[in-house]
Coordinates of C-alpha atoms and ligand atoms in Angstrom, one line a residue:
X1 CA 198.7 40.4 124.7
X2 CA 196.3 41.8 127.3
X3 CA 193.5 41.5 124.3
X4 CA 194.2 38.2 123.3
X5 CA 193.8 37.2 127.2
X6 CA 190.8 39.1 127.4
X7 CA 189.2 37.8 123.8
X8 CA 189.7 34.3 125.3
X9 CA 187.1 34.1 128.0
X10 CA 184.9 36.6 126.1
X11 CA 185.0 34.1 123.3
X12 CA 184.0 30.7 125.2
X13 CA 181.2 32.7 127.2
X14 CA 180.0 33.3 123.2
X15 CA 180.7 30.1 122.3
X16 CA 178.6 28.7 125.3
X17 CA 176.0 31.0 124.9
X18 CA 175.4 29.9 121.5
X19 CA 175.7 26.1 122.1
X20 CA 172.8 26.6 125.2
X21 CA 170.2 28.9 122.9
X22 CA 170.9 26.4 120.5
X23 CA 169.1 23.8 123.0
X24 CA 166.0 26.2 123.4
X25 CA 164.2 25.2 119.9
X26 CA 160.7 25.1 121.5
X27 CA 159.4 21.6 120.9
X28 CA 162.9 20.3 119.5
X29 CA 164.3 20.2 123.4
X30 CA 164.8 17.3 125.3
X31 CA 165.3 20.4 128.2
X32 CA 161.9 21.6 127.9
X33 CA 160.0 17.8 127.7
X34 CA 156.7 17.9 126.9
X35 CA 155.5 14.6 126.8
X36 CA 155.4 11.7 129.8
X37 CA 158.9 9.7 128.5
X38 CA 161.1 12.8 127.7
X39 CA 160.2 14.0 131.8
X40 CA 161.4 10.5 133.0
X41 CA 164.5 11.2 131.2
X42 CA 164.5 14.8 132.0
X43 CA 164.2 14.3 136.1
X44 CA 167.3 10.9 136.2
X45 CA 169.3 14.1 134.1
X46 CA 168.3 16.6 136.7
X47 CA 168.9 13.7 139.4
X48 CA 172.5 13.3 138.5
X49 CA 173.6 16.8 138.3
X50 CA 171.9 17.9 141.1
X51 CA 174.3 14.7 142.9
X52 CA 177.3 16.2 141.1
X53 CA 176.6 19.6 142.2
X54 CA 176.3 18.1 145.6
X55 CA 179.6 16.7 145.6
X56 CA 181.8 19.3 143.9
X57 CA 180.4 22.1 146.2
X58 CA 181.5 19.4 149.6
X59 CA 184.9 19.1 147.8
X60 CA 185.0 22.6 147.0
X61 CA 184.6 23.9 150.5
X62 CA 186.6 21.3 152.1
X63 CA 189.4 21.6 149.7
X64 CA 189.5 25.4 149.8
X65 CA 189.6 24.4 153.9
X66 CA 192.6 22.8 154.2
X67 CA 194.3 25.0 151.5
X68 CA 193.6 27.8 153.3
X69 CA 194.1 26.4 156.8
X70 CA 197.6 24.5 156.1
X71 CA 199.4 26.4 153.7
X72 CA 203.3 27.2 154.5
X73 CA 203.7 30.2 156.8
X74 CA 206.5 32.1 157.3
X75 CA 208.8 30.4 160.0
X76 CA 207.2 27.2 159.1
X77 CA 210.2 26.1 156.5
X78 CA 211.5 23.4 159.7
X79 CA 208.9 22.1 160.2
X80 CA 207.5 18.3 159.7
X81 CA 203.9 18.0 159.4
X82 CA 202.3 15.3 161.8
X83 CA 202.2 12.2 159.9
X84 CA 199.4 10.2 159.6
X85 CA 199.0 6.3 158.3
X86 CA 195.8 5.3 157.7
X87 CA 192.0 6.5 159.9
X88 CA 189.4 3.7 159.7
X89 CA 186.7 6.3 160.7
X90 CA 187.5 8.6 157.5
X91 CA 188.0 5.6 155.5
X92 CA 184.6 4.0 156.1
X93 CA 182.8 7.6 155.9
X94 CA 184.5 8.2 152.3
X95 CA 183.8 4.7 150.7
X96 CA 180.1 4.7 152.6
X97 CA 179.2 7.9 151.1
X98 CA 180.0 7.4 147.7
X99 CA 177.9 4.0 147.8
X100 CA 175.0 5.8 149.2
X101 CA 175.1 8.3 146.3
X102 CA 175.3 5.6 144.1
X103 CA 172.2 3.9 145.5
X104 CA 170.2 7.3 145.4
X105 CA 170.9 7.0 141.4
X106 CA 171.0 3.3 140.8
X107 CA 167.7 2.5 141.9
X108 CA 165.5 5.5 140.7
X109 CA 167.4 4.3 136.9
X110 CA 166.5 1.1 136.9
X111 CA 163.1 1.8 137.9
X112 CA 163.2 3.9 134.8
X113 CA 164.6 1.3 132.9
X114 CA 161.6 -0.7 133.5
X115 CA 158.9 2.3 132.8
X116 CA 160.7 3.1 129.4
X117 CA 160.8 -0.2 128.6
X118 CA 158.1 -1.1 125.4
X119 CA 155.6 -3.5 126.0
X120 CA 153.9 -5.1 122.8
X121 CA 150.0 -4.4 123.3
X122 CA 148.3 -7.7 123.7
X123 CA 145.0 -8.7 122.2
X124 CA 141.8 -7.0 123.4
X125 CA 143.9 -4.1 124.5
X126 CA 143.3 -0.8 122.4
X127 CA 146.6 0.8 122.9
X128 CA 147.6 2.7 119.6
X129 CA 149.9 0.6 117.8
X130 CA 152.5 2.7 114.9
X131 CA 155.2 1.5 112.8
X132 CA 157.7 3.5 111.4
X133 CA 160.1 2.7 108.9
X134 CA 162.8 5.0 108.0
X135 CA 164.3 5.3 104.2
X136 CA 167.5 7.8 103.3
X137 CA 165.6 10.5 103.7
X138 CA 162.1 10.3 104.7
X139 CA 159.4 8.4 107.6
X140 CA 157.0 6.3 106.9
X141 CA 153.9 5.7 109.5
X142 CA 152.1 3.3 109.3
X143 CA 148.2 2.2 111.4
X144 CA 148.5 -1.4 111.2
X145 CA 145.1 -1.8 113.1
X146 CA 143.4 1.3 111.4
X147 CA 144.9 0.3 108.0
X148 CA 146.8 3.4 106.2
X149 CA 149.9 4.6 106.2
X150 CA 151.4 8.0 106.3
X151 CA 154.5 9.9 106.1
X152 CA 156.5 12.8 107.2
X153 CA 153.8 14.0 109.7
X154 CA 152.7 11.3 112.6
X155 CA 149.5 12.0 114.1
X156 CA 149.1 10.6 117.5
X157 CA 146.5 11.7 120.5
X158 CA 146.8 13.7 123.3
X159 CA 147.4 12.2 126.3
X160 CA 147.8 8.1 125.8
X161 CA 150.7 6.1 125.2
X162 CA 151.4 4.9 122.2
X163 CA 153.3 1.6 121.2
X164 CA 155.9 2.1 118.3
X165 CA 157.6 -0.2 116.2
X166 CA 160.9 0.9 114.7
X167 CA 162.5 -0.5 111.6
X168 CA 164.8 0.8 108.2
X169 CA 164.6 -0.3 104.7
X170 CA 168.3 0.9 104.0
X171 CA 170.9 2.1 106.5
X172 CA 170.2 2.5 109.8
X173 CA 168.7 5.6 111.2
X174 CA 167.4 6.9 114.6
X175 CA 163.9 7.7 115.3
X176 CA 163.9 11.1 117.5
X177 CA 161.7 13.2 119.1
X178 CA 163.5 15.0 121.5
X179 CA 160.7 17.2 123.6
X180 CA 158.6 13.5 123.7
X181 CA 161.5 10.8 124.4
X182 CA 164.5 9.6 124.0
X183 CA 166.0 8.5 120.6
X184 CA 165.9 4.7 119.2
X185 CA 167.2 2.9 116.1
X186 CA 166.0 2.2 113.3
X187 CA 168.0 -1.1 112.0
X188 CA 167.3 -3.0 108.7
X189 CA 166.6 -6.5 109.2
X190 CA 164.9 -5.6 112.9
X191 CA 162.4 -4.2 114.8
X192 CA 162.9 -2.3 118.1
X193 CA 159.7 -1.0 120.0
X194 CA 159.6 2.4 122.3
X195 CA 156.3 4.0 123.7
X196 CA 155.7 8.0 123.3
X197 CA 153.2 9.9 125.0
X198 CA 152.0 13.5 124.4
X199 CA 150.9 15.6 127.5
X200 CA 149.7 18.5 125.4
X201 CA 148.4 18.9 122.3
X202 CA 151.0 20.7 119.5
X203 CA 153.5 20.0 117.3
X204 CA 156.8 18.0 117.9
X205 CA 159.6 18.3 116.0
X206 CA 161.8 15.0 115.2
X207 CA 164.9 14.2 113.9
X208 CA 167.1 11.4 112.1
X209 CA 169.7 11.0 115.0
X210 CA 172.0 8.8 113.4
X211 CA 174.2 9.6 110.7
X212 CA 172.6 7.9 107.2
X213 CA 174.3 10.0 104.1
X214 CA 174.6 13.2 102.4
X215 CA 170.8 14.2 103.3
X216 CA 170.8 12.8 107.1
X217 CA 170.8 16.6 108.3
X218 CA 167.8 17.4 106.6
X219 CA 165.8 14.2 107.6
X220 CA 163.4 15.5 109.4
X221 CA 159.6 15.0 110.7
X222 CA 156.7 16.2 112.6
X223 CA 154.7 14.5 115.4
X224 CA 151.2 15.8 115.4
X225 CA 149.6 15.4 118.8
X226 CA 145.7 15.9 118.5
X227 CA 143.5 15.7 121.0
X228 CA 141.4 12.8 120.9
X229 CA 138.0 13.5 119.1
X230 CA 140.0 15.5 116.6
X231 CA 142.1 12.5 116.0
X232 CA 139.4 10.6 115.9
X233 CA 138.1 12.6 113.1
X234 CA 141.4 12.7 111.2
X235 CA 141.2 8.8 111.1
X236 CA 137.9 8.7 109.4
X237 CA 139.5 11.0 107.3
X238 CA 142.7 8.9 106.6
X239 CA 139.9 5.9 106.2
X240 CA 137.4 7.0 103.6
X241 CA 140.3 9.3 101.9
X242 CA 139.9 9.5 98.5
X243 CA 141.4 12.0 95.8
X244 CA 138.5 14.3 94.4
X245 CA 140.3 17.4 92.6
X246 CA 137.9 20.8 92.7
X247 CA 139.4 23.0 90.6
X248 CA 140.8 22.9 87.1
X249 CA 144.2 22.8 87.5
X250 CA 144.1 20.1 90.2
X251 CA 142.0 18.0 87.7
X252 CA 144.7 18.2 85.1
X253 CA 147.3 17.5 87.7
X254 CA 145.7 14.3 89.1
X255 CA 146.1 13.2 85.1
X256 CA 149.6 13.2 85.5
X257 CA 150.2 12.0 88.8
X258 CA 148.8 9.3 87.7
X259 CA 150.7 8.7 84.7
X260 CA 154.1 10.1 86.4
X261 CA 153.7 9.6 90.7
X262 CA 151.4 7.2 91.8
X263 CA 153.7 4.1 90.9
X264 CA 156.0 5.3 93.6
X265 CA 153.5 7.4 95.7
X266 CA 150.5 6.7 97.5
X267 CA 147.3 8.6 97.7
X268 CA 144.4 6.7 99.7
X269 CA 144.5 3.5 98.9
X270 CA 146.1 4.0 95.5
X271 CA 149.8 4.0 94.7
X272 CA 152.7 2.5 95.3
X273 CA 155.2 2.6 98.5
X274 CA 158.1 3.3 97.0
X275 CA 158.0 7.1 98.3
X276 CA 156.0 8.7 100.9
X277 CA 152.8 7.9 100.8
X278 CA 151.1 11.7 99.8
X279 CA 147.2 11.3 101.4
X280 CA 147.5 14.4 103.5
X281 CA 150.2 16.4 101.7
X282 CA 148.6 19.3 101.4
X283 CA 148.2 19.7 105.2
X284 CA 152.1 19.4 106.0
X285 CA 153.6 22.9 106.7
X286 CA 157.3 21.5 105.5
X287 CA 158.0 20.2 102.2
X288 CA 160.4 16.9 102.3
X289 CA 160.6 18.0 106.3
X290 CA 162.0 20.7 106.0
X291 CA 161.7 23.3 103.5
X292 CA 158.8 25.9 103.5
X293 CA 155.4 24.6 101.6
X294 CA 155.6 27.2 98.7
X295 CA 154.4 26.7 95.1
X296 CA 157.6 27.3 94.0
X297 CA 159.6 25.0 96.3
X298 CA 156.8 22.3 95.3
X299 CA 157.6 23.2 91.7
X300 CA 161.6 23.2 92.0
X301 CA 161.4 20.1 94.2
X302 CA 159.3 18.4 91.4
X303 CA 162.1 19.4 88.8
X304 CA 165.0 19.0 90.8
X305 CA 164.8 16.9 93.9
X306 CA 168.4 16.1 94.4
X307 CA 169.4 20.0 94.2
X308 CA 167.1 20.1 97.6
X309 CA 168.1 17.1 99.3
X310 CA 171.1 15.7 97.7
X311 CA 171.5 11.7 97.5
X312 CA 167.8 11.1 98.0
X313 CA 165.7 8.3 95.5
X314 CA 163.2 10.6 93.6
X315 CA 163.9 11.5 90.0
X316 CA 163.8 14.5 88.4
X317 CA 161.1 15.2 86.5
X318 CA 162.3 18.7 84.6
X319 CA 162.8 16.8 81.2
X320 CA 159.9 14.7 81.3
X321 CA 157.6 17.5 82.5
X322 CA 156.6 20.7 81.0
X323 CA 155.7 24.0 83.4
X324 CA 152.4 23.8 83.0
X325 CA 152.4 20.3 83.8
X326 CA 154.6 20.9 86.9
X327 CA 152.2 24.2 88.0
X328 CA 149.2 21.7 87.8
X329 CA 151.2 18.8 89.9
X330 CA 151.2 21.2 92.4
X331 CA 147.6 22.5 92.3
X332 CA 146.4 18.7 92.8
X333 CA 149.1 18.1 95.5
X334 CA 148.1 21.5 97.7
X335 CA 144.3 19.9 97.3
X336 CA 145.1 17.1 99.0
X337 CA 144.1 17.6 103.0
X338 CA 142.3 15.7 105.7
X339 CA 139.2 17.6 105.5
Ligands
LIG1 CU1 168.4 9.1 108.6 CU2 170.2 10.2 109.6

């Protein structure tokens, strides 16, 4: 009995420990914000627990007061304690108190409110403008005033704000980047707006916060925060790209992407939009989001797709394609980079 008592605390300390080093993901941590939104957030959270702590350490004390100073002592088992009806003074202190508290919160949130709020960037202004589309399982970016799209990896600058348009072309998902904002919808049928902001260059993990199917786990994306003349050079890049194969292999392998892929995927200005557009694939350091960017995963994702990310729209190509074939897919795929 005594170690079952003792296993019990030891076991929720674990259990806690756990859930909080689980919250530490460097850039996947709405704790550790890193961009101008996320801090907003970050300091109301900080706001309202530093309130609460406020309040349960008054009670505390007060509490542990009057038990202490009150309890039943011996010889006290006759006696009545005074008794009290009502006292206007307390009464007014513990109503105005709680209002002021309220106030202190209120009015910072709403302010809050406001500065979250998206505002569609009118003509003339040169605010970045993105629109992302989610689909069971992947992101799609798009540049509507640069004119290209991306997908899995957004690339944004350092340091400015950027307007982003959220919709779905299935079920509804939820557009999150935890270390740079909060998380928004993504609803078919609609378009909702947010603004992020990087305040340091790096990378930013995201996440599909809404649950979308078997593969919504395991939708996952990058934000790419660049600062600006190297984002300035990327968009050349993402403007002029076109594929040019060096070696061998990749030759061979933009033969069959042609005959096989580019009906549902995009390179440059070529392809169709059916799956992620692939301009840049060979920069992303995750395959599909979230699997490492080996030969072999390329390969086995090319065969197999659902045995990776179950319930997602890509064929499988391991009766249509040979090995060879596949190896020299993935040769022209790896050669495909911003610079
Ligand atoms: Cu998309 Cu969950």
């Amino acid at each position: 009995m005594k170690k079952v008592k003792r296993f019990i605390p030891a076991s929720i300390f674990g259990m806690l420990l756990m859930l909080l080093a689980g919250c530490g993901e460097e850039n996947l941590s709405a704790l550790r914000p890193k961009g101008t939104a996320s801090k907003i957030s970050f300091d109301m959270m900080m706001l309202s627990i530093y309130i609460m702590l406020g309040v349960f350490f008054v009670v505390a004390v007060i509490f542990t007061y009057v038990i202490l100073k009150y309890r039943k002592r011996r010889g006290d088992e006759d006696i009545i304690p005074e008794q009290v009806e009502g006292n206007t003074t307390l009464e007014v202190i513990w109503t105005a108190i709680p209002i002021l508290l309220l106030l202190i919160l209120a009015i910072p949130t709403v302010l809050a409110t406001f500065t979250l709020a998206a505002e569609e960037p009118q003509e003339g202004d040169d605010t970045l403008k993105i629109q992302v589309t989610a689909y069971q399982y992947w992101w799609d970016f798009n540049y509507p005033d640069l004119e290209f799209n991306t997908a899995q990896d957004l690339y944004i600058p350092v340091g400015e704000k950027i307007y982003v348009e959220l919709t779905s072309k299935d079920v509804i998902h939820s557009f999150w980047v935890p270390a740079l904002a909060g998380k928004m919808d993504t609803n078919p049928g609609l378009t909702n707006a947010m603004w992020i902001e990087a305040k340091e260059p790096g990378v930013y993990k995201g996440k599909c916060a809404e649950l979308c199917g078997p593969s919504h786990a395991l939708m996952d994306f990058r934000v790419i925060a660049l600062e600006k003349d190297e984002f300035d050079a990327w968009v050349n890049h993402m403007k002029t790209a076109e594929s040019a194969p060096q070696t061998e292999a990749a030759q061979a392998g933009e033969e069959i992407f042609t005959e096989s892929c580019i009906s549902c995927h995009a390179v440059g200005s070529e392809g169709g939009n059916i799956g992620p557009d692939l301009t840049v694939f060979g920069d992303r350091e995750t395959l599909a989001g979230f699997l490492e960017m080996t030969d072999e995963k390329i390969a086995d994702w090319i065969k197999d797709p659902q045995a990776l990310k179950p319930a997602n729209h890509m064929p499988a190509f391991k009766d249509q394609l040979n090995d060879d074939e596949i190896n020299a897919l993935v040769a022209y795929l790896k050669e495909l980079k911003a610079n």
